[in-house]
PDB file of C-alpha atoms and ligand atoms in Angstrom:
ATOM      1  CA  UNK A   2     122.128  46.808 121.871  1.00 77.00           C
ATOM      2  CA  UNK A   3     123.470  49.337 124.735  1.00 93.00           C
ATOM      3  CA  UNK A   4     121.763  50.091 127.750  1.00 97.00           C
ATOM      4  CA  UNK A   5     119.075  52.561 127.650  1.00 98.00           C
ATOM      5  CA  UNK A   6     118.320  55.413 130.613  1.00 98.00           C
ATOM      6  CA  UNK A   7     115.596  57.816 129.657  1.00 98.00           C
ATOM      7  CA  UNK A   8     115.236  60.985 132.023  1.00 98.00           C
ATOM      8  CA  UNK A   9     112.073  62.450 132.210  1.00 98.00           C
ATOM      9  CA  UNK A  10     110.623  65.415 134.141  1.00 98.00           C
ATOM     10  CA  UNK A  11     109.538  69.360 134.076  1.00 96.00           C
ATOM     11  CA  UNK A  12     111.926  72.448 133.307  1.00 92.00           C
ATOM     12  CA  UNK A  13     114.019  72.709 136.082  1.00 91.00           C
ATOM     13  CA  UNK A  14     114.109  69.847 138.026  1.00 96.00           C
ATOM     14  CA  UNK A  15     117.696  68.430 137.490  1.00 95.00           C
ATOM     15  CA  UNK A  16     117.080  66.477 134.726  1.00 97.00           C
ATOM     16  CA  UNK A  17     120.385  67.242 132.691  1.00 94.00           C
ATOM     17  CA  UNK A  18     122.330  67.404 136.267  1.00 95.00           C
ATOM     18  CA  UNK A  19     121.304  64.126 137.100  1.00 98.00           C
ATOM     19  CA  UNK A  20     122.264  62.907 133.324  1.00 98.00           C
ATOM     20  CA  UNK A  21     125.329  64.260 133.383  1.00 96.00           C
ATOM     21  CA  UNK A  22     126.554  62.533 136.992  1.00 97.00           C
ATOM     22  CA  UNK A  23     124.847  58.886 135.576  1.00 98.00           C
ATOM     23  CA  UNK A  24     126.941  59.173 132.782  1.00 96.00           C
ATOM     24  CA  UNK A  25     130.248  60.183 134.672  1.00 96.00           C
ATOM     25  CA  UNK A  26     129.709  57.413 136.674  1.00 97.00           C
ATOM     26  CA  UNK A  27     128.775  54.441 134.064  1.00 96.00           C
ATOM     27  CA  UNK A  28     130.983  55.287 131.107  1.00 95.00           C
ATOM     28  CA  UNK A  29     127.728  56.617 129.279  1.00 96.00           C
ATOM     29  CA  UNK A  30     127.291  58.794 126.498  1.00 96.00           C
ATOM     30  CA  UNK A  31     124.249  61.890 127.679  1.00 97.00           C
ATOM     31  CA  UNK A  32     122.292  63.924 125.326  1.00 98.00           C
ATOM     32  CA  UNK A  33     120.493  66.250 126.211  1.00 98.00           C
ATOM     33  CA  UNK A  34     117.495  66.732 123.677  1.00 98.00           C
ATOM     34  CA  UNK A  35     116.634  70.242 124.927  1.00 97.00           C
ATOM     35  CA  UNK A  36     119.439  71.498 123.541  1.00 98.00           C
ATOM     36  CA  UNK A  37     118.132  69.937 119.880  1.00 98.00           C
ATOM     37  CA  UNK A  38     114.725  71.674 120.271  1.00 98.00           C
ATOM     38  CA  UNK A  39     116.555  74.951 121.509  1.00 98.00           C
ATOM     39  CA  UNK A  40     118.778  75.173 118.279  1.00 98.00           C
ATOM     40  CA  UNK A  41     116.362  73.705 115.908  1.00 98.00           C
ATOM     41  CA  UNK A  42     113.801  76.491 117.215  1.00 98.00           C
ATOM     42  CA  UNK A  43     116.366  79.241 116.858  1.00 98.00           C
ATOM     43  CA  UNK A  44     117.251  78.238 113.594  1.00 98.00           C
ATOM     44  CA  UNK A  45     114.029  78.263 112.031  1.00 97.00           C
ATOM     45  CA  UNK A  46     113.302  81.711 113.687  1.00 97.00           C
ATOM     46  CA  UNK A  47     116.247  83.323 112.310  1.00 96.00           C
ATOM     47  CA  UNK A  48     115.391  82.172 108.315  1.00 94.00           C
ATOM     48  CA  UNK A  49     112.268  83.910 109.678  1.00 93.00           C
ATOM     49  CA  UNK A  50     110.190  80.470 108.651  1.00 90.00           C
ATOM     50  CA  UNK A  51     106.286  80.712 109.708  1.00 92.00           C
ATOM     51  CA  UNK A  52     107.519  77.202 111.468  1.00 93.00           C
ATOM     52  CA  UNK A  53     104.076  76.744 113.713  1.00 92.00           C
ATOM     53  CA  UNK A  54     102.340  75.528 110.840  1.00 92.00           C
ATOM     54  CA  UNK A  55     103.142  71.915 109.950  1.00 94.00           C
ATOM     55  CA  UNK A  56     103.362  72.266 106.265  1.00 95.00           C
ATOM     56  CA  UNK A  57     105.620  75.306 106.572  1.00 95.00           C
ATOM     57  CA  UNK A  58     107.637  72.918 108.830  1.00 96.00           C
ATOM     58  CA  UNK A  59     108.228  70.339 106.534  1.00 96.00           C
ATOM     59  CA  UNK A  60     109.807  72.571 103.939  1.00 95.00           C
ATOM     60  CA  UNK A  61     112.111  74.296 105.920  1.00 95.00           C
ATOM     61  CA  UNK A  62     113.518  71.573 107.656  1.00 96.00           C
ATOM     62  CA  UNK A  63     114.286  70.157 104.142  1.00 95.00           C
ATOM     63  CA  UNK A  64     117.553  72.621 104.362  1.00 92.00           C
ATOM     64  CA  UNK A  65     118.607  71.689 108.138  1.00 96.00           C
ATOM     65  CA  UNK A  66     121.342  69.387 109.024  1.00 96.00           C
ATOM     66  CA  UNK A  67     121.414  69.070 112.575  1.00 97.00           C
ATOM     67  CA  UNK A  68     124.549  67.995 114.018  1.00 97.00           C
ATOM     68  CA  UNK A  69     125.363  67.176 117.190  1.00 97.00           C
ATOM     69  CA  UNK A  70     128.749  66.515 118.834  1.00 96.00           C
ATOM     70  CA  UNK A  71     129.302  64.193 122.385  1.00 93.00           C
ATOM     71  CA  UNK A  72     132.591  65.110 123.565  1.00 82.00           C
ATOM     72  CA  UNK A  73     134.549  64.854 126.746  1.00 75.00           C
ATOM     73  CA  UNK A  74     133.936  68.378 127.013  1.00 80.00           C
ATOM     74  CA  UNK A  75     130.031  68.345 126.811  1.00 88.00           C
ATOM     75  CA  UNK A  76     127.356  68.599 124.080  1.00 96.00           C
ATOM     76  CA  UNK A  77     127.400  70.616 121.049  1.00 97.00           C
ATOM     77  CA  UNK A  78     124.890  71.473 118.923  1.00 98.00           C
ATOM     78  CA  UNK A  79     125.553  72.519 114.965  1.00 98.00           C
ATOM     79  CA  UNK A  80     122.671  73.279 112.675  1.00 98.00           C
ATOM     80  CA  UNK A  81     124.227  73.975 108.902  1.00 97.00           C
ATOM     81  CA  UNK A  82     127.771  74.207 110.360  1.00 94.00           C
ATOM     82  CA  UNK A  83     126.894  76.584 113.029  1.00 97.00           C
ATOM     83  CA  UNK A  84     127.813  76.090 116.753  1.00 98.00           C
ATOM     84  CA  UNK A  85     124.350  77.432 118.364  1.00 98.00           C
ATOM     85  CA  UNK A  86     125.975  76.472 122.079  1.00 97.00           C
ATOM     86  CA  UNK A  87     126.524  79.844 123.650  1.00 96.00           C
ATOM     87  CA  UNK A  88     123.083  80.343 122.468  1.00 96.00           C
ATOM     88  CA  UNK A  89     121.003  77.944 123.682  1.00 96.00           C
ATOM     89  CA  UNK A  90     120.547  78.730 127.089  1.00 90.00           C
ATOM     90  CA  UNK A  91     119.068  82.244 126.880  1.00 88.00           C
ATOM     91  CA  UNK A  92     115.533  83.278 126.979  1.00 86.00           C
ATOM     92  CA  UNK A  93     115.390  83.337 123.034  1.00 93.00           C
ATOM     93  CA  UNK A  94     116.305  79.713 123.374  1.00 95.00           C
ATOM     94  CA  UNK A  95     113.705  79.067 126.021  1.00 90.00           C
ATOM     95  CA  UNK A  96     110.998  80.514 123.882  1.00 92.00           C
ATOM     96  CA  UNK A  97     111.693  79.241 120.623  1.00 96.00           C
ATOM     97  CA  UNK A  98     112.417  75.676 122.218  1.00 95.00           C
ATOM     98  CA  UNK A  99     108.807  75.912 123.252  1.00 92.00           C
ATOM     99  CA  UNK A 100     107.419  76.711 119.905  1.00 94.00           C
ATOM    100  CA  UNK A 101     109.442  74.457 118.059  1.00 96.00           C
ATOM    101  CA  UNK A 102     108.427  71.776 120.446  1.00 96.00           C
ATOM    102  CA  UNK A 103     104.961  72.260 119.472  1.00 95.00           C
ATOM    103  CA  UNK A 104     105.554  71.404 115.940  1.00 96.00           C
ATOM    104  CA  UNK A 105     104.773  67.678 114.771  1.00 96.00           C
ATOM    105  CA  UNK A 106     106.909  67.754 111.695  1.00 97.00           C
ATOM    106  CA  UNK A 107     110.160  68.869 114.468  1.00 98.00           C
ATOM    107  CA  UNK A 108     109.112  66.619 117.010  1.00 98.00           C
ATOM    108  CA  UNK A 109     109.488  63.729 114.552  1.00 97.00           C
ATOM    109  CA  UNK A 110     112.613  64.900 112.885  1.00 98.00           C
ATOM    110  CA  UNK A 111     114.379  65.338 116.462  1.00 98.00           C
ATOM    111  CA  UNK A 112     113.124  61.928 117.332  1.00 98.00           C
ATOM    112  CA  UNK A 113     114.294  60.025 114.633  1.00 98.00           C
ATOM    113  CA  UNK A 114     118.150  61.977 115.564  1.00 98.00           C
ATOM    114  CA  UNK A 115     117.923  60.834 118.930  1.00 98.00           C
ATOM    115  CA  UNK A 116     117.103  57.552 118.476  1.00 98.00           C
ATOM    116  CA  UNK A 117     119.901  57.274 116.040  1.00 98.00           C
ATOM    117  CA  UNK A 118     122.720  58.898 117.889  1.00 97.00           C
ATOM    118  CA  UNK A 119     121.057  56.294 121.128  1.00 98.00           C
ATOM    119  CA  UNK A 120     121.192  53.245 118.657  1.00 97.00           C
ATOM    120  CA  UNK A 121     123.564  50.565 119.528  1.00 96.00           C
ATOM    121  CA  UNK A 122     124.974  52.399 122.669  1.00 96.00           C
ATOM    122  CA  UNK A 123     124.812  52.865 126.476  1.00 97.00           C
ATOM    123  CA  UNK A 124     123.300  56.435 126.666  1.00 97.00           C
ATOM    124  CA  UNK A 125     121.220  58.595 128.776  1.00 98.00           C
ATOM    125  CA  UNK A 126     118.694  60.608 127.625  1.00 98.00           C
ATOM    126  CA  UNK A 127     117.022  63.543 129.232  1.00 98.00           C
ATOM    127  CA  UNK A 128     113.899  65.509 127.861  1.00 98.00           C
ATOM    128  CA  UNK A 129     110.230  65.397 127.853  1.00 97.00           C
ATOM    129  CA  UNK A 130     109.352  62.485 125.720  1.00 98.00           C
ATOM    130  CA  UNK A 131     112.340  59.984 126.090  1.00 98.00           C
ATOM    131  CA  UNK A 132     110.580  57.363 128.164  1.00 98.00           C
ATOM    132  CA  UNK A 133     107.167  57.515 126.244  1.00 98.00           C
ATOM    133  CA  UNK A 134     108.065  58.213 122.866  1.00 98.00           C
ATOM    134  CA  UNK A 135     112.016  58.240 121.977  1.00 98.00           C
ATOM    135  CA  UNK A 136     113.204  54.993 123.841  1.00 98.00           C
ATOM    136  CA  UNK A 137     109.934  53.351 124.824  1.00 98.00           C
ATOM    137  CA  UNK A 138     112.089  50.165 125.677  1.00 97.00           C
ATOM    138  CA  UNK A 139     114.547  51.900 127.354  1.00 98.00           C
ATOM    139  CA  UNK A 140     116.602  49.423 130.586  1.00 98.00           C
ATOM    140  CA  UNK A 141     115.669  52.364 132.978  1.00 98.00           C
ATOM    141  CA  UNK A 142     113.146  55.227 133.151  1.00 98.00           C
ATOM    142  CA  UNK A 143     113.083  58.186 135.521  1.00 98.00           C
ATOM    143  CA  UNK A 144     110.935  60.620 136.074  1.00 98.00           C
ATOM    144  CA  UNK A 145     111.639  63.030 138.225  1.00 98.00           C
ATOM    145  CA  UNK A 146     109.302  65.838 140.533  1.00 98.00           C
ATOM    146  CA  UNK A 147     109.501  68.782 142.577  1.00 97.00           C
ATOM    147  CA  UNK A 148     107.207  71.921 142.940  1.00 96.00           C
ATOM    148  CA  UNK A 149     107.483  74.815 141.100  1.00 96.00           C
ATOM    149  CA  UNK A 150     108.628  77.032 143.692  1.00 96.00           C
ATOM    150  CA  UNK A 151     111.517  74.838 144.969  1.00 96.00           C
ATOM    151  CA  UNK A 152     112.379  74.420 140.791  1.00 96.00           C
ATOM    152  CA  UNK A 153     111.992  78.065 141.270  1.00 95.00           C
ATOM    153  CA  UNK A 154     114.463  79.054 144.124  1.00 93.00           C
ATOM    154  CA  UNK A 155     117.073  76.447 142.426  1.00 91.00           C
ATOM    155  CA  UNK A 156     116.784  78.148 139.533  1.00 88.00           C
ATOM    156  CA  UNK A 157     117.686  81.307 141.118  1.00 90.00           C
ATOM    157  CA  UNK A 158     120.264  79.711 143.223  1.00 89.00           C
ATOM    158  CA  UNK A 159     121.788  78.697 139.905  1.00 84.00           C
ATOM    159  CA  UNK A 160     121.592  82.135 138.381  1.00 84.00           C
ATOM    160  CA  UNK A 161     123.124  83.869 141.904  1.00 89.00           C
ATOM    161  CA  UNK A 162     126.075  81.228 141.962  1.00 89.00           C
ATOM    162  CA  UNK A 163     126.535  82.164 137.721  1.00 85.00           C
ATOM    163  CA  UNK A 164     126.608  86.070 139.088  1.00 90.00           C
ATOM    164  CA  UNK A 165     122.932  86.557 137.679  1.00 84.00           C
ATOM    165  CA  UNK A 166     120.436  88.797 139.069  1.00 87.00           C
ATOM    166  CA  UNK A 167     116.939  87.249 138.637  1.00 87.00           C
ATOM    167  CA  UNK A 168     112.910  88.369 139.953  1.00 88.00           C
ATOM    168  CA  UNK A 169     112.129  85.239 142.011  1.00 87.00           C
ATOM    169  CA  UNK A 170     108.383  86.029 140.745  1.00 91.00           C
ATOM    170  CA  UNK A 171     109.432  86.076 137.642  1.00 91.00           C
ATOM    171  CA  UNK A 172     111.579  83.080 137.593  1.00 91.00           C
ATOM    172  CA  UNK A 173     108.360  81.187 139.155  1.00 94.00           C
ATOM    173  CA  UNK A 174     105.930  82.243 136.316  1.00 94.00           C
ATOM    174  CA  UNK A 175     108.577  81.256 133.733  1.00 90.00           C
ATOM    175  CA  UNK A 176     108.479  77.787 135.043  1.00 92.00           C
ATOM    176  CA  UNK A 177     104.823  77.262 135.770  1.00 95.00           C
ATOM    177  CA  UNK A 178     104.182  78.913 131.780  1.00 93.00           C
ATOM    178  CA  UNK A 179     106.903  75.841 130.537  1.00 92.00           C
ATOM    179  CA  UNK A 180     104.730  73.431 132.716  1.00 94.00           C
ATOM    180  CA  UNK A 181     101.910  74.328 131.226  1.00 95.00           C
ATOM    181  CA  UNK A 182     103.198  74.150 127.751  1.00 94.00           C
ATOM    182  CA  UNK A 183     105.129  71.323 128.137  1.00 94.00           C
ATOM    183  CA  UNK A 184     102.085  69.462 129.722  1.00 96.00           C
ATOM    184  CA  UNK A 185      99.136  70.973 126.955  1.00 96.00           C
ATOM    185  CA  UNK A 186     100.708  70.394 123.945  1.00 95.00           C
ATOM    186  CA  UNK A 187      99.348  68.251 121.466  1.00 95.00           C
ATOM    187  CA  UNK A 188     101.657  66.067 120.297  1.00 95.00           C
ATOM    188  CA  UNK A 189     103.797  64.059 122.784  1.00 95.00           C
ATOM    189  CA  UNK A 190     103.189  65.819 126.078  1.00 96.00           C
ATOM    190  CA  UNK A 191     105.017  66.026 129.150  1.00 96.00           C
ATOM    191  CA  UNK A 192     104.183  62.915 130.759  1.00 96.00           C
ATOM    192  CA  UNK A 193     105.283  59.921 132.956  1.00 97.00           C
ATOM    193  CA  UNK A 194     105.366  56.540 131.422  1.00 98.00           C
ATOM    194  CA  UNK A 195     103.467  53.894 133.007  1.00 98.00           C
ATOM    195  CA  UNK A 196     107.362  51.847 133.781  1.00 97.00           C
ATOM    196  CA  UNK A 197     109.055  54.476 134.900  1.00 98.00           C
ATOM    197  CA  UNK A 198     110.061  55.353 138.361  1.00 98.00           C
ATOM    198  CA  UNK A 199     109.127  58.776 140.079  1.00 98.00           C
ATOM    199  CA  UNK A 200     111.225  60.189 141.874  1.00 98.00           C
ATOM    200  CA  UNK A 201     110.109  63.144 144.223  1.00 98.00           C
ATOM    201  CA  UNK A 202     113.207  65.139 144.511  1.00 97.00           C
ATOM    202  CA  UNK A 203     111.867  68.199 146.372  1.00 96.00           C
ATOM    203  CA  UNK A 204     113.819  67.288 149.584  1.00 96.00           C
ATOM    204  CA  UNK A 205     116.881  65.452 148.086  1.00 97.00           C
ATOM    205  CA  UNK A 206     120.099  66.942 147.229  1.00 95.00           C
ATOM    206  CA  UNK A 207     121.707  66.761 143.776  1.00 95.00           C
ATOM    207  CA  UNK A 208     123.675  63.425 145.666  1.00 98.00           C
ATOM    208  CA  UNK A 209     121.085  62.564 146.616  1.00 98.00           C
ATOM    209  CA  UNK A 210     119.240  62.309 143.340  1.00 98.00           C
ATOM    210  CA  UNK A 211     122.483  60.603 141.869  1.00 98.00           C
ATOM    211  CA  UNK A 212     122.391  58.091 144.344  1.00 98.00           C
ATOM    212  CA  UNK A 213     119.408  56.874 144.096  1.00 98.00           C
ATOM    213  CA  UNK A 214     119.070  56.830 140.337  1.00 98.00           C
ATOM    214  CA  UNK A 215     122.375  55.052 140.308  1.00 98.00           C
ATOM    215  CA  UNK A 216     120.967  52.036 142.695  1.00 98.00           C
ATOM    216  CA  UNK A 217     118.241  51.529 140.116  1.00 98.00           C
ATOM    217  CA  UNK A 218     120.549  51.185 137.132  1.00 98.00           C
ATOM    218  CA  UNK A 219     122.877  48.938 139.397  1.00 97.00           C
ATOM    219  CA  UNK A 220     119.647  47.066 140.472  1.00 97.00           C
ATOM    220  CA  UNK A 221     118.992  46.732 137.010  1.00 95.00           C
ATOM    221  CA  UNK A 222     122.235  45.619 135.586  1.00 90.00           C
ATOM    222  CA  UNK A 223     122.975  42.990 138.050  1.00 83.00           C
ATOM    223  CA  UNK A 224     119.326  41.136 137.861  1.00 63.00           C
TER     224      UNK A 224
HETATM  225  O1  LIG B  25     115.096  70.596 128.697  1.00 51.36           O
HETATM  226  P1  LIG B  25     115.045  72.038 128.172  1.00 51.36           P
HETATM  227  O2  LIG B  25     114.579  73.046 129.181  1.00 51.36           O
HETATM  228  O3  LIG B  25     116.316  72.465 127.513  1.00 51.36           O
HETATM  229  O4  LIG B  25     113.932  71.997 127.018  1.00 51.36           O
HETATM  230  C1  LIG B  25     113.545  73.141 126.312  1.00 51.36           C
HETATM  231  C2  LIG B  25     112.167  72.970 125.692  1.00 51.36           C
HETATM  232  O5  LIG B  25     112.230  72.020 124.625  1.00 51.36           O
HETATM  233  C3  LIG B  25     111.072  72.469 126.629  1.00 51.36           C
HETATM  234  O6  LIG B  25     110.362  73.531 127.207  1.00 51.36           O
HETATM  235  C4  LIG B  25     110.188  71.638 125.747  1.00 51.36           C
HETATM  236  C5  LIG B  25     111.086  71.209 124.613  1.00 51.36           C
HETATM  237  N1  LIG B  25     111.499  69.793 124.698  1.00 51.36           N
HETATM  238  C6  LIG B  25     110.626  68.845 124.225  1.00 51.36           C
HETATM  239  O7  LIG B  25     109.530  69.210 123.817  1.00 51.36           O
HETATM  240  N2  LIG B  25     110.980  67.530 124.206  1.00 51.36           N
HETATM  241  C7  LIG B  25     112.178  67.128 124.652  1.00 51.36           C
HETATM  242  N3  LIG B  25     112.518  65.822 124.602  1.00 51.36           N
HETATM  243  C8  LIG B  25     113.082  68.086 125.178  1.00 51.36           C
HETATM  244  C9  LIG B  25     112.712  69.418 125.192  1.00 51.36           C
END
């Protein structure tokens, strides 16, 4: 069966660091399912496939395999035989993880990947949809919170540490046009399942967050 964590939450807000530590410290596999939209979206814009439409969708995802590797050494992502890592966390990949994730036809194909590479395992999950829609019987399901300024200056505190000039305005209006999109969409929106736990990490550190997350799943394991 394996034991289930789905991770849950806005752009920014630790999600994938928080996956990453769980999974460090249980022995589980993490996937992040960003990184599927992000590659699948980039794909499809570079055949130059009129993708929004459903239809149009359909057919060109007849000609994807989507591959996607859980190593040691992190997650990578292979569409057709190409490695789209070093891609997928650039603006291009931001916006054309955002249209793709608009798109029924994707949204169901990505689904039925995840819950495939979940099946049978302990994993953790991060993404939009996990605890709603992915792994709606997942053991444990997080949600976490913080405002989109502090997602904001971390953000920028991530970029500064990487070397990275960034516009703290614009970083902010980057992340309050994903909320918005994440949280309007039609099909499977951005929202917090009615079992999972909230966690308000505005004033926690990334420990912090770990911590507390792990003394659910321990909670939950023992009982
Ligand atoms: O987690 P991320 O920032 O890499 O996600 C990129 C985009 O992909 C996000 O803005 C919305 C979409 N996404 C989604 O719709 N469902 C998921 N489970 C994960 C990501």
């Amino acid at each position: 069966m394996g034991f289930k964590v789905a991770i849950d939450g806005p752009s920014g807000v630790g999600k994938s660091t928080l996956a990453k530590g769980l999974a460090a410290r249980f022995g589980f596999l993490h996937l992040d399912t960003g990184a599927m939209y992000r590659a699948c979206g980039l794909y499809l814009i570079g055949l130059g496939a009129a993708f929004s439409d459903n239809a149009a969708a359909v057919e060109a995802l007849r000609g994807m395999d989507i591959r996607v590797e859980l190593g040691a050494d992190g997650q990578r992502v292979f569409i057709n035989e190409r490695d789209f890592t070093p891609v997928l966390r650039t603006p291009d990949g931001d916006h054309a993880s955002s249209a793709a994730g608009k798109v029924r036809a994707i949204r169901e194909e990505l689904v039925a990947r995840q819950r495939a590479i979940a099946a049978g395992r302990d994993v953790v999950l991060d993404g939009r949809d996990i605890g709603t829609v992915v792994l709606p019987d997942a053991e444990v399901k997080l949600f976490l919170t913080a405002g989109a300024g502090i997602r904001a200056a971390r953000r920028a505190a991530e970029n500064a540490a990487k070397g990275i000039a960034s516009d703290p305005a614009e970083t902010l209006s980057e992340i309050e046009r994903r909320d918005y999109a994440d949280t309007h969409r039609a099909h499977s929106p951005l929202a917090k399942a009615a079992d999972a736990v909230e966690i308000d990490t505005s004033a926690m550190s990334a420990d912090e967050v770990l911590a507390a997350a792990a003394a659910i799943i321990e909670e939950k394991r023992g009982g």
